[in-house]
Tab-separated table of N, CA, C and O in Angstrom:
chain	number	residue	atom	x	y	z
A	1	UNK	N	-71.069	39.395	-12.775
A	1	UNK	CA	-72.127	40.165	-12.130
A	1	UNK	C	-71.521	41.203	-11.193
A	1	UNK	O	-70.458	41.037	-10.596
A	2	UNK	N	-72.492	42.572	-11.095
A	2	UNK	CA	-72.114	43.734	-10.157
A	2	UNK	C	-73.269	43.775	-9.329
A	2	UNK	O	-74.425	43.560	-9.694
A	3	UNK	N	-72.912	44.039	-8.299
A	3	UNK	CA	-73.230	44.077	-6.960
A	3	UNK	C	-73.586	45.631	-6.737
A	3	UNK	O	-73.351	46.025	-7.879
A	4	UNK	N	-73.894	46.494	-6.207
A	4	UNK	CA	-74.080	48.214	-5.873
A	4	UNK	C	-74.851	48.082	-4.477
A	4	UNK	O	-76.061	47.861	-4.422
A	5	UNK	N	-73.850	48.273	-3.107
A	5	UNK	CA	-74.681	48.333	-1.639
A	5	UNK	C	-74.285	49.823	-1.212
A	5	UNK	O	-73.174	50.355	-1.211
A	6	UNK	N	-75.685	50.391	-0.808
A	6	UNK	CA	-75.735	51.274	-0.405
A	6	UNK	C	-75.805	51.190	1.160
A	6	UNK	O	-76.231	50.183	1.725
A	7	UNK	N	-75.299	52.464	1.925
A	7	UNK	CA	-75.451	52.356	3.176
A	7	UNK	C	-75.740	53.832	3.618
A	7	UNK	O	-75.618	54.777	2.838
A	8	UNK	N	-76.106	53.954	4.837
A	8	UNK	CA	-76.169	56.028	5.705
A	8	UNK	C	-76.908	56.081	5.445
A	8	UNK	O	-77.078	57.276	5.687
A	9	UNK	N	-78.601	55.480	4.665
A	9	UNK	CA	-79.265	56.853	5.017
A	9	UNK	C	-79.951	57.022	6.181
A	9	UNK	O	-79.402	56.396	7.087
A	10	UNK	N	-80.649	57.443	6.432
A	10	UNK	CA	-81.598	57.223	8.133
A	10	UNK	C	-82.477	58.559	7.830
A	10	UNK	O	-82.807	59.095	6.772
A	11	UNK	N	-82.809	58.991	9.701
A	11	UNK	CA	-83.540	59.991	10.135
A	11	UNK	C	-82.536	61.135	10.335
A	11	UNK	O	-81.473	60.900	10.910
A	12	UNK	N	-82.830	62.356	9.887
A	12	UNK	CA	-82.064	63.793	10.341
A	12	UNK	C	-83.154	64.580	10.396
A	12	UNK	O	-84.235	64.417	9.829
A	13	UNK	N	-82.724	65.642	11.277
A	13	UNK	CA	-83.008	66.766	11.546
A	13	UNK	C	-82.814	67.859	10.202
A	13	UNK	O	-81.736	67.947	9.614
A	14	UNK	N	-84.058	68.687	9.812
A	14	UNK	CA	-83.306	70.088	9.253
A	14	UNK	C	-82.069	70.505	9.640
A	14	UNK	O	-81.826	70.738	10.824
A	15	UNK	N	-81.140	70.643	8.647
A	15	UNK	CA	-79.792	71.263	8.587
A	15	UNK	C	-78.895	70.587	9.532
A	15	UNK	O	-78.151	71.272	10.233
A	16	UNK	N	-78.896	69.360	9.612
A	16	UNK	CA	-78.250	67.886	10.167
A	16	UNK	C	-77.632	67.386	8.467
A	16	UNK	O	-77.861	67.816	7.336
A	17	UNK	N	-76.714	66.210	9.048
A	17	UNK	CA	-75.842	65.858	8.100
A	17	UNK	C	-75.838	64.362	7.927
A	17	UNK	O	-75.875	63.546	8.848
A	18	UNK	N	-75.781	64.068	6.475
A	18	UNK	CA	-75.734	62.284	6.421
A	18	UNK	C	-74.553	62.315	5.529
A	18	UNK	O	-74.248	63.185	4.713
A	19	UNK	N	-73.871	61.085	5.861
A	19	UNK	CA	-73.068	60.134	4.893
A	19	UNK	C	-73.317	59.183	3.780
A	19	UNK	O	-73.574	58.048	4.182
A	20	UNK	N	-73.315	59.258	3.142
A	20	UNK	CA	-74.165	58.298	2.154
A	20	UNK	C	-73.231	57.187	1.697
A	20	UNK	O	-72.459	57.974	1.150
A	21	UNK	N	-72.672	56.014	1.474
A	21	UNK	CA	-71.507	54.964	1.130
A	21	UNK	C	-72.346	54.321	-0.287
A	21	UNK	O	-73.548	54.508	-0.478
A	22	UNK	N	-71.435	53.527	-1.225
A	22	UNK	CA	-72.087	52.664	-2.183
A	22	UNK	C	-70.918	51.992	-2.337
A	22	UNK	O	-69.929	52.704	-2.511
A	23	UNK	N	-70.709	50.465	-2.314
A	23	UNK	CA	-69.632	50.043	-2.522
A	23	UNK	C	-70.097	49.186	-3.898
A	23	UNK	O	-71.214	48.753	-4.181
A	24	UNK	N	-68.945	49.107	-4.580
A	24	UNK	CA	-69.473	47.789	-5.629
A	24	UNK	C	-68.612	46.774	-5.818
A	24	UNK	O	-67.477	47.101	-6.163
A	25	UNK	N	-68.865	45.539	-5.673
A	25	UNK	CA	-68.778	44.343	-5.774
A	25	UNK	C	-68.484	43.437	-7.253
A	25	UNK	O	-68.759	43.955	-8.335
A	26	UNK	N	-68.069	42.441	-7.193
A	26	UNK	CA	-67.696	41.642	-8.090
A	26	UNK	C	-67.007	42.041	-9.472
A	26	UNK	O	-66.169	42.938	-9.566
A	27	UNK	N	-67.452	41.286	-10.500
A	27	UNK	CA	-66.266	41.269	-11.977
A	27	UNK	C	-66.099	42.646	-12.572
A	27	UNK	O	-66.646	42.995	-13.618
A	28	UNK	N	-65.064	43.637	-11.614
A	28	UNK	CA	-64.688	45.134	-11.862
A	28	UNK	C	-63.288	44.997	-12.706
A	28	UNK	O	-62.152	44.803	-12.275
A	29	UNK	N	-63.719	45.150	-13.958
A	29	UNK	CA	-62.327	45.603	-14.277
A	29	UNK	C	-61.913	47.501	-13.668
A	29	UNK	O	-60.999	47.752	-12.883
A	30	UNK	N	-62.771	48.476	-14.232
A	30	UNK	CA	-62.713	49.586	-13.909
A	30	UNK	C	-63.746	50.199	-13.325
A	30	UNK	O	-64.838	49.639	-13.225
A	31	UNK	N	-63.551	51.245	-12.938
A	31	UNK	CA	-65.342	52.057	-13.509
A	31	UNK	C	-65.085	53.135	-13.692
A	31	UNK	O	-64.244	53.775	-13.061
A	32	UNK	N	-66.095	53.730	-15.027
A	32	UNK	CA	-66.070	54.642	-15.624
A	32	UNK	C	-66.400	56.282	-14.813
A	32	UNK	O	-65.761	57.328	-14.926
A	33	UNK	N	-67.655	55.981	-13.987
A	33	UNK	CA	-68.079	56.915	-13.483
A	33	UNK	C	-68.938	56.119	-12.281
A	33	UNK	O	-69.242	54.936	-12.434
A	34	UNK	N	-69.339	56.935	-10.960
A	34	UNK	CA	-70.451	56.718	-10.049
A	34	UNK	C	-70.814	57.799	-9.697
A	34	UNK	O	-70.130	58.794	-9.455
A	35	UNK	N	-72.623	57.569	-9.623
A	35	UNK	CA	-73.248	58.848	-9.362
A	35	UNK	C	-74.284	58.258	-8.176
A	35	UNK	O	-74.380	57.211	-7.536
A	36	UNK	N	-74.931	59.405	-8.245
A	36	UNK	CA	-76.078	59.553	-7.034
A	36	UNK	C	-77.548	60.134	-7.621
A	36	UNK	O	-77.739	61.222	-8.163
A	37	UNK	N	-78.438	59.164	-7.369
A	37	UNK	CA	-79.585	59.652	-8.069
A	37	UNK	C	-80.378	60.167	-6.728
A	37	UNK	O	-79.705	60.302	-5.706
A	38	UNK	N	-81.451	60.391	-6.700
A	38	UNK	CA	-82.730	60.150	-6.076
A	38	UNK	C	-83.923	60.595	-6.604
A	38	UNK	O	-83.991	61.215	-7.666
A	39	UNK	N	-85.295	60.178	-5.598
A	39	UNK	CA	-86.546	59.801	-6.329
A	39	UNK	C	-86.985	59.978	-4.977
A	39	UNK	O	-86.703	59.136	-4.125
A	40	UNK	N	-87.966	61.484	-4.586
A	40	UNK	CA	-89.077	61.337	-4.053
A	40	UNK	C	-90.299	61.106	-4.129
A	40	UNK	O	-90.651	61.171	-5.307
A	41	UNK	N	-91.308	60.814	-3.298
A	41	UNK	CA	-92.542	60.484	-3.854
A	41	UNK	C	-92.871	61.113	-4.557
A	41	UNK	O	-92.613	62.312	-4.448
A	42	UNK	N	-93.809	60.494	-5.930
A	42	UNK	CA	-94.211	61.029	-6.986
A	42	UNK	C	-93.639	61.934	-7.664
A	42	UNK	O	-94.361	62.572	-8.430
A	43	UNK	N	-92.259	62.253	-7.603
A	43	UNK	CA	-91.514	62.647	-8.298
A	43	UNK	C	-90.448	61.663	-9.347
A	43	UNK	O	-90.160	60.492	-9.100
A	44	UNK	N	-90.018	62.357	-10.410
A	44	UNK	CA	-89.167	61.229	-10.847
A	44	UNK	C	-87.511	61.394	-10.482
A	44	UNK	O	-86.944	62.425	-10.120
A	45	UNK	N	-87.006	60.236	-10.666
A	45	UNK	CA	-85.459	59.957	-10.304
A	45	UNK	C	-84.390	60.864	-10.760
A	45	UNK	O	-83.753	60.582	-11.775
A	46	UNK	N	-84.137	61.975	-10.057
A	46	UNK	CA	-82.911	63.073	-10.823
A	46	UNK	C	-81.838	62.548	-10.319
A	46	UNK	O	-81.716	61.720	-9.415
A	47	UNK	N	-80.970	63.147	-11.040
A	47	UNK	CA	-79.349	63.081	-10.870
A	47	UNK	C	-78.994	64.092	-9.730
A	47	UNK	O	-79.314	65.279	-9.789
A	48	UNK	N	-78.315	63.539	-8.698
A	48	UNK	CA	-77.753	64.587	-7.780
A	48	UNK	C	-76.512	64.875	-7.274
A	48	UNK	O	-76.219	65.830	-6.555
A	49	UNK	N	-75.478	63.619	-7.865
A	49	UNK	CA	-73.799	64.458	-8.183
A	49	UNK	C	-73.287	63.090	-9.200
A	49	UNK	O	-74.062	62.166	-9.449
A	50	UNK	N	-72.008	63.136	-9.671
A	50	UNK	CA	-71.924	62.323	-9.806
A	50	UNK	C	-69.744	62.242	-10.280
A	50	UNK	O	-69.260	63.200	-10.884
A	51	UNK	N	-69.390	61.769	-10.123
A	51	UNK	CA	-68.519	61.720	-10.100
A	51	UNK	C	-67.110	60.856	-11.342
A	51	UNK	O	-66.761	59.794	-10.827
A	52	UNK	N	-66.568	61.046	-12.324
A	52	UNK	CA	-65.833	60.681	-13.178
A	52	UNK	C	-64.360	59.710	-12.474
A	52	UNK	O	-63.721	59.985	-11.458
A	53	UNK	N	-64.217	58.884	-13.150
A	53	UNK	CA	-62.480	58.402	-12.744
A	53	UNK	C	-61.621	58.968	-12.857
A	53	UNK	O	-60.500	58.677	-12.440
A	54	UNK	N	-62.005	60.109	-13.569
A	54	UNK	CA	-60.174	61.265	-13.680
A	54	UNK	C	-60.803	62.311	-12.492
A	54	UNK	O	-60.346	63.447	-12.612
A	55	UNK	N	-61.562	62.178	-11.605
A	55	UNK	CA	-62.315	62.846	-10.453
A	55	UNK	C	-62.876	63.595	-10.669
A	55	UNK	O	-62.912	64.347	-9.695
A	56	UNK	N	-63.472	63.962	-11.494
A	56	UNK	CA	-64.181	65.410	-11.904
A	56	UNK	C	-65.795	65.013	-11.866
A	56	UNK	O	-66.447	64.189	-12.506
A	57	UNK	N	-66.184	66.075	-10.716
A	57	UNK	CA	-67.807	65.764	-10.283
A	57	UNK	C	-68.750	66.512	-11.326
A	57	UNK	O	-68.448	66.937	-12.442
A	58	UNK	N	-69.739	66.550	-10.792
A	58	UNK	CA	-70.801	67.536	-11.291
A	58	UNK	C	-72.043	67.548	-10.057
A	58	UNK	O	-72.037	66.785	-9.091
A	59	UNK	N	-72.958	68.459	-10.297
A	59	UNK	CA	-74.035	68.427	-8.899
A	59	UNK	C	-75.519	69.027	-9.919
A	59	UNK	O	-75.698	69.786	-10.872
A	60	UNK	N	-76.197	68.310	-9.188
A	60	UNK	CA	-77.741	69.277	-9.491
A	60	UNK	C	-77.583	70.428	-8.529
A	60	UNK	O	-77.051	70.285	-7.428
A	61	UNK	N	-78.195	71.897	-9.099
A	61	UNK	CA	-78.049	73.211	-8.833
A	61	UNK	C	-78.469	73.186	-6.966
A	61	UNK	O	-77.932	73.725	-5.999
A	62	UNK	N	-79.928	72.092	-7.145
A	62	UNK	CA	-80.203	72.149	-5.852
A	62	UNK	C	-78.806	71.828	-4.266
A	62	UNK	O	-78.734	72.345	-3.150
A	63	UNK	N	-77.995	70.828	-4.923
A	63	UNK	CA	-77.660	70.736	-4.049
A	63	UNK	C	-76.006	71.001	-3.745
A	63	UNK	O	-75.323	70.339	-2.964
A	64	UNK	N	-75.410	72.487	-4.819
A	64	UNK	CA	-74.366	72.979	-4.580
A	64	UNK	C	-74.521	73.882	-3.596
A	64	UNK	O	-75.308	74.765	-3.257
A	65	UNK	N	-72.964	73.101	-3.055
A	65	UNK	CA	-72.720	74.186	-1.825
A	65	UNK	C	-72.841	73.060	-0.936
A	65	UNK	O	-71.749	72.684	-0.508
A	66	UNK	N	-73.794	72.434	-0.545
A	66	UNK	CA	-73.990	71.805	0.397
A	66	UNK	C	-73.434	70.049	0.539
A	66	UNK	O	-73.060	69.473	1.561
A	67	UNK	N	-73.533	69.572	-0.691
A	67	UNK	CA	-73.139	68.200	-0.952
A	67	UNK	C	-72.238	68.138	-1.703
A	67	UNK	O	-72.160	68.844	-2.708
A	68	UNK	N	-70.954	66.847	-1.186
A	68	UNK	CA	-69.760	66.840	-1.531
A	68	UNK	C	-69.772	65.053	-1.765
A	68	UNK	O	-70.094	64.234	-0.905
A	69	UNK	N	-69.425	64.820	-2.863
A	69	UNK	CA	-69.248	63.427	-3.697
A	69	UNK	C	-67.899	63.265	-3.828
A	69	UNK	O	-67.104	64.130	-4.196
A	70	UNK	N	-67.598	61.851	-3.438
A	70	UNK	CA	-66.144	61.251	-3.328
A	70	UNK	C	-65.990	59.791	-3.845
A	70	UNK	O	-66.894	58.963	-3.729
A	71	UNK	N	-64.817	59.534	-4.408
A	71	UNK	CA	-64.957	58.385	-4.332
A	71	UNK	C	-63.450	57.885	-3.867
A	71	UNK	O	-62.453	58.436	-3.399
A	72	UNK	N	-63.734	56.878	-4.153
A	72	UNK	CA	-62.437	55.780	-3.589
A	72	UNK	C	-62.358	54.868	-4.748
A	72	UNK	O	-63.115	53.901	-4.667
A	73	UNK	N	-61.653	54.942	-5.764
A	73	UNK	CA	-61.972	53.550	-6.854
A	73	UNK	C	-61.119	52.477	-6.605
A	73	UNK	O	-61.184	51.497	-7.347
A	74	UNK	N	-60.039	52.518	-5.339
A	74	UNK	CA	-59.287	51.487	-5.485
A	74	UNK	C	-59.715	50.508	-4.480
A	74	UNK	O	-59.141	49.419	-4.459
A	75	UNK	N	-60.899	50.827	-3.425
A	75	UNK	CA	-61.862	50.654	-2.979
A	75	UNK	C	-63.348	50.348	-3.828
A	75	UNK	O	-64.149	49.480	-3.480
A	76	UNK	N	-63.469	50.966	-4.635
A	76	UNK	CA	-64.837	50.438	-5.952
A	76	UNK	C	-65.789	50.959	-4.815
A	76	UNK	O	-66.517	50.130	-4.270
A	77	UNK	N	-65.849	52.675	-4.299
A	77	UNK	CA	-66.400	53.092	-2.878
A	77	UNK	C	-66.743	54.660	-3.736
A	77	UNK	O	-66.078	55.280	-4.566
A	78	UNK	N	-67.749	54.867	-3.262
A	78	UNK	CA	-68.004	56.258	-3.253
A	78	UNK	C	-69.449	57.291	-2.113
A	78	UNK	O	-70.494	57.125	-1.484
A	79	UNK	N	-68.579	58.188	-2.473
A	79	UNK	CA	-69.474	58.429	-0.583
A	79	UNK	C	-70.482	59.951	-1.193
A	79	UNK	O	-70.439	60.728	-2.146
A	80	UNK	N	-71.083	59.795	-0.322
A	80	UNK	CA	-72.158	61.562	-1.015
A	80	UNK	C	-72.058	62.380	0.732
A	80	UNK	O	-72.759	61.882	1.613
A	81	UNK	N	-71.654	62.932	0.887
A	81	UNK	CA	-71.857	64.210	2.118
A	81	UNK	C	-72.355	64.736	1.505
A	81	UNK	O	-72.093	65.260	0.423
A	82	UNK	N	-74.054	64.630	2.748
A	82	UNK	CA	-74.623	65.717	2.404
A	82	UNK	C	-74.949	66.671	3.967
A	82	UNK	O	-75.261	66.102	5.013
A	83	UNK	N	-74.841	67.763	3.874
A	83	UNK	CA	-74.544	68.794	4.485
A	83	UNK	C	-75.646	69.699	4.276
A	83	UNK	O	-76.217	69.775	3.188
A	84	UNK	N	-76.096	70.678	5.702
A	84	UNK	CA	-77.202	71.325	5.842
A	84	UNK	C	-78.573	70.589	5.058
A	84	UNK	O	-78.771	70.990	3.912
A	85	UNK	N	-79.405	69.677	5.530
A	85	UNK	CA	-80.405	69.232	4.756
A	85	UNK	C	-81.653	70.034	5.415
A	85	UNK	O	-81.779	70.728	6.424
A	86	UNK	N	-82.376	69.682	4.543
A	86	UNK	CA	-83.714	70.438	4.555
A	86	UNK	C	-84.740	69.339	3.960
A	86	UNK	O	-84.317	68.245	3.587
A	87	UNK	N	-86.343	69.741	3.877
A	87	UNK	CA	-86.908	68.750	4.194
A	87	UNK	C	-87.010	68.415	2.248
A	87	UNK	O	-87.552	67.407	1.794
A	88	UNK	N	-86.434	69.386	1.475
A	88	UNK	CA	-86.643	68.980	0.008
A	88	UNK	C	-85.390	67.620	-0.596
A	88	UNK	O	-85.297	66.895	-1.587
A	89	UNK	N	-84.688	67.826	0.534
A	89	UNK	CA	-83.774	66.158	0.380
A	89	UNK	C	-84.333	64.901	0.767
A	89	UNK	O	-83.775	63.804	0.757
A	90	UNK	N	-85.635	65.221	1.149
A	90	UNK	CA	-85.959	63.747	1.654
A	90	UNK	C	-86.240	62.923	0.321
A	90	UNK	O	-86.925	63.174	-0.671
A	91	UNK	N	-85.578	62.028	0.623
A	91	UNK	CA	-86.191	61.325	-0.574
A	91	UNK	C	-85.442	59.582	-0.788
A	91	UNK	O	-84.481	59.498	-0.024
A	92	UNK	N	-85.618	58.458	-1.478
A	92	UNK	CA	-84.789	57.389	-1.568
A	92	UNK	C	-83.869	57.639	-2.489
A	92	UNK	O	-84.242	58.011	-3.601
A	93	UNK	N	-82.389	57.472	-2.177
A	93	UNK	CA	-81.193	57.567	-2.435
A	93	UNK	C	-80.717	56.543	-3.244
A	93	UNK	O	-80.637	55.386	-2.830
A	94	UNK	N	-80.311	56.963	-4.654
A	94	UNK	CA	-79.833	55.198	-5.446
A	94	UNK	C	-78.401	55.852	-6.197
A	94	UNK	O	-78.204	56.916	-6.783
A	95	UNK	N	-77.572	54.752	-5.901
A	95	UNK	CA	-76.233	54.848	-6.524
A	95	UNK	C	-76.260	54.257	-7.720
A	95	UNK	O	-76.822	53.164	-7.776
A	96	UNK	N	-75.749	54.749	-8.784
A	96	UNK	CA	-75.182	54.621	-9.897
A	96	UNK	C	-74.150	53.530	-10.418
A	96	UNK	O	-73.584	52.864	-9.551
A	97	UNK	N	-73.916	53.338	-11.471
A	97	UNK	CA	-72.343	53.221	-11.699
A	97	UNK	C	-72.076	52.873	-13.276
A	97	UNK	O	-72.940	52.179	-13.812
A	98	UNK	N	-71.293	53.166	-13.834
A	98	UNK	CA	-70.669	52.386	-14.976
A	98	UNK	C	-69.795	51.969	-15.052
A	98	UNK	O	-68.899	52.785	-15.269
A	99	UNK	N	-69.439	50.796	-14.970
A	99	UNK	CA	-68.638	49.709	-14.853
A	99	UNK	C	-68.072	48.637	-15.862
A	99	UNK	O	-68.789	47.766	-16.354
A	100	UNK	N	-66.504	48.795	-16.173
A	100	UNK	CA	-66.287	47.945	-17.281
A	100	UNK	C	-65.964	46.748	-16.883
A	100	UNK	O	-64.997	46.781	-16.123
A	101	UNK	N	-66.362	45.731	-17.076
A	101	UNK	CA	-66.063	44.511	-16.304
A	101	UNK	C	-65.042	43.601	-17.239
A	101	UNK	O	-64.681	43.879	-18.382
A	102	UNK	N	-64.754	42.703	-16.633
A	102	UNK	CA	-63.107	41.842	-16.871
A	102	UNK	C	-63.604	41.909	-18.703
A	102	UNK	O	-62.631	42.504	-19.165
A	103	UNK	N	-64.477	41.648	-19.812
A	103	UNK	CA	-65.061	41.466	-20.949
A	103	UNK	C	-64.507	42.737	-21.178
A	103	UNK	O	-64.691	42.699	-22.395
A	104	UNK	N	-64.006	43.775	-21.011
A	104	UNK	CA	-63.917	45.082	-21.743
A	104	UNK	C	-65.324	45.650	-21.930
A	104	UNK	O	-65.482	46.534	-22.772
A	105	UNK	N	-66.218	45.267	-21.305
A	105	UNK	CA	-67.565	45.958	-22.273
A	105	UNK	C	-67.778	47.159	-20.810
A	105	UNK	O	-67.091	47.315	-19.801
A	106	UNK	N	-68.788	47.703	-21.193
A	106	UNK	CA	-69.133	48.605	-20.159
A	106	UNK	C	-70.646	48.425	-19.992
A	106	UNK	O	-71.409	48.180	-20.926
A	107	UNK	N	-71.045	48.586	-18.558
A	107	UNK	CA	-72.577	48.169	-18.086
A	107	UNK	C	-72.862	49.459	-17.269
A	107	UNK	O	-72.030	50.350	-17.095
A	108	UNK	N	-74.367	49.458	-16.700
A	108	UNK	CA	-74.766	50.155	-15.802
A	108	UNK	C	-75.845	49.416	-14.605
A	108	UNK	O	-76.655	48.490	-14.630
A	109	UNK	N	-75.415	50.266	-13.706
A	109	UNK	CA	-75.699	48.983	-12.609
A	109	UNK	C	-76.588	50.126	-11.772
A	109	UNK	O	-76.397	51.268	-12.191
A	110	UNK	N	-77.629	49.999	-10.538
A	110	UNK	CA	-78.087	50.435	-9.861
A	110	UNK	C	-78.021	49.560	-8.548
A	110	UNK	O	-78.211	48.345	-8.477
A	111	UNK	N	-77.710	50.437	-7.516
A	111	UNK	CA	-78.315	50.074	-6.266
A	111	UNK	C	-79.353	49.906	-5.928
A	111	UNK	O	-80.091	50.055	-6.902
A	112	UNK	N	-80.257	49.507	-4.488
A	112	UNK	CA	-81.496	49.017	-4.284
A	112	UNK	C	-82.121	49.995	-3.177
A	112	UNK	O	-83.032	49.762	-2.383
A	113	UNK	N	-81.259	51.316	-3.384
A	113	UNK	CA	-81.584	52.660	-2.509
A	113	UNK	C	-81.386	52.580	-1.214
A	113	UNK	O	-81.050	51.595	-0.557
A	114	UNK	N	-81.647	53.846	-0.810
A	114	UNK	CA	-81.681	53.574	0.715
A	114	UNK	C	-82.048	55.321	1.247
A	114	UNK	O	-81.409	56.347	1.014
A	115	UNK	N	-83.228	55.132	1.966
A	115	UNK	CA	-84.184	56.083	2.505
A	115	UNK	C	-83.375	57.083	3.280
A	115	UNK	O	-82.602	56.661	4.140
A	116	UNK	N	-83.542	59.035	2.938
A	116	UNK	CA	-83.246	59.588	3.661
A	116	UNK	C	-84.186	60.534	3.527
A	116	UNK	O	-84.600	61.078	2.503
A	117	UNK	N	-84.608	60.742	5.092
A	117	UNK	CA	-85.973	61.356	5.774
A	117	UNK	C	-85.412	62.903	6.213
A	117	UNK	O	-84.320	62.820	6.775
A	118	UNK	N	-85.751	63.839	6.123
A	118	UNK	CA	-85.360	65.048	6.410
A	118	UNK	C	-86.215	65.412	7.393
A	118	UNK	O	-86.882	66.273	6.819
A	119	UNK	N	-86.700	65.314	8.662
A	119	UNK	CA	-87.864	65.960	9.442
A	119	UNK	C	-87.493	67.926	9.812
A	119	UNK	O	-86.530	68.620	10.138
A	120	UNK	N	-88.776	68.078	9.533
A	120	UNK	CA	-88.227	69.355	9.885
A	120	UNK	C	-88.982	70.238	11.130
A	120	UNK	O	-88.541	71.338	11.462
């Protein structure tokens, strides 16, 4: 079993800054990739960076320039800076992952989100 804990999100200000963390837990052989979704109300769940094991990211249009995705795999850690927010980032935050576990197989796992409020 995989584990996905998210941590950072909270309350900000317009054009204030959050950290976003996701660590993952248990039977890791590798992982393939970790990303960053989110889902505001009544909207559905987009992709908003996401990051490869040979390091190579990608971003939704909305949020180049401003948000920077990292990871740490020897840690099983990956972080989202996000930078200058505005109130169209508010939204619940869910980490990703694909993960090959000790079986050789590969899974996909979700986190259990974690709320970031943009007041403006």
């Amino acid at each position: 079993q995989v584990q996905l804990v998210e941590s950072g999100g909270g309350l900000v200000q317009a054009g204030g800054s959050l950290r976003l963390s996701c660590v993952a837990s248990g039977s890791i052989l590798s992982i393939d990739a970790m990303e960053w979704y989110r889902q505001a109300p009544g909207k559905q769940r987009g992709l908003v960076a996401l990051i490869r094991s040979g390091g190579s990211t990608n971003y939704a249009d909305s949020v180049k320039g401003r948000f920077t995705i990292s990871g740490d795999y020897a840690k099983n850690t990956v972080y989202l800076q996000m930078n200058n927010l505005n109130s169209d980032d508010t939204a619940v935050y869910y980490c990703h992952a694909i993960i090959r576990s000790m079986s050789g197989h590969s899974y996909s796992y979700w986190g259990q989100g974690t709320q970031v409020t943009v007041s403006s």
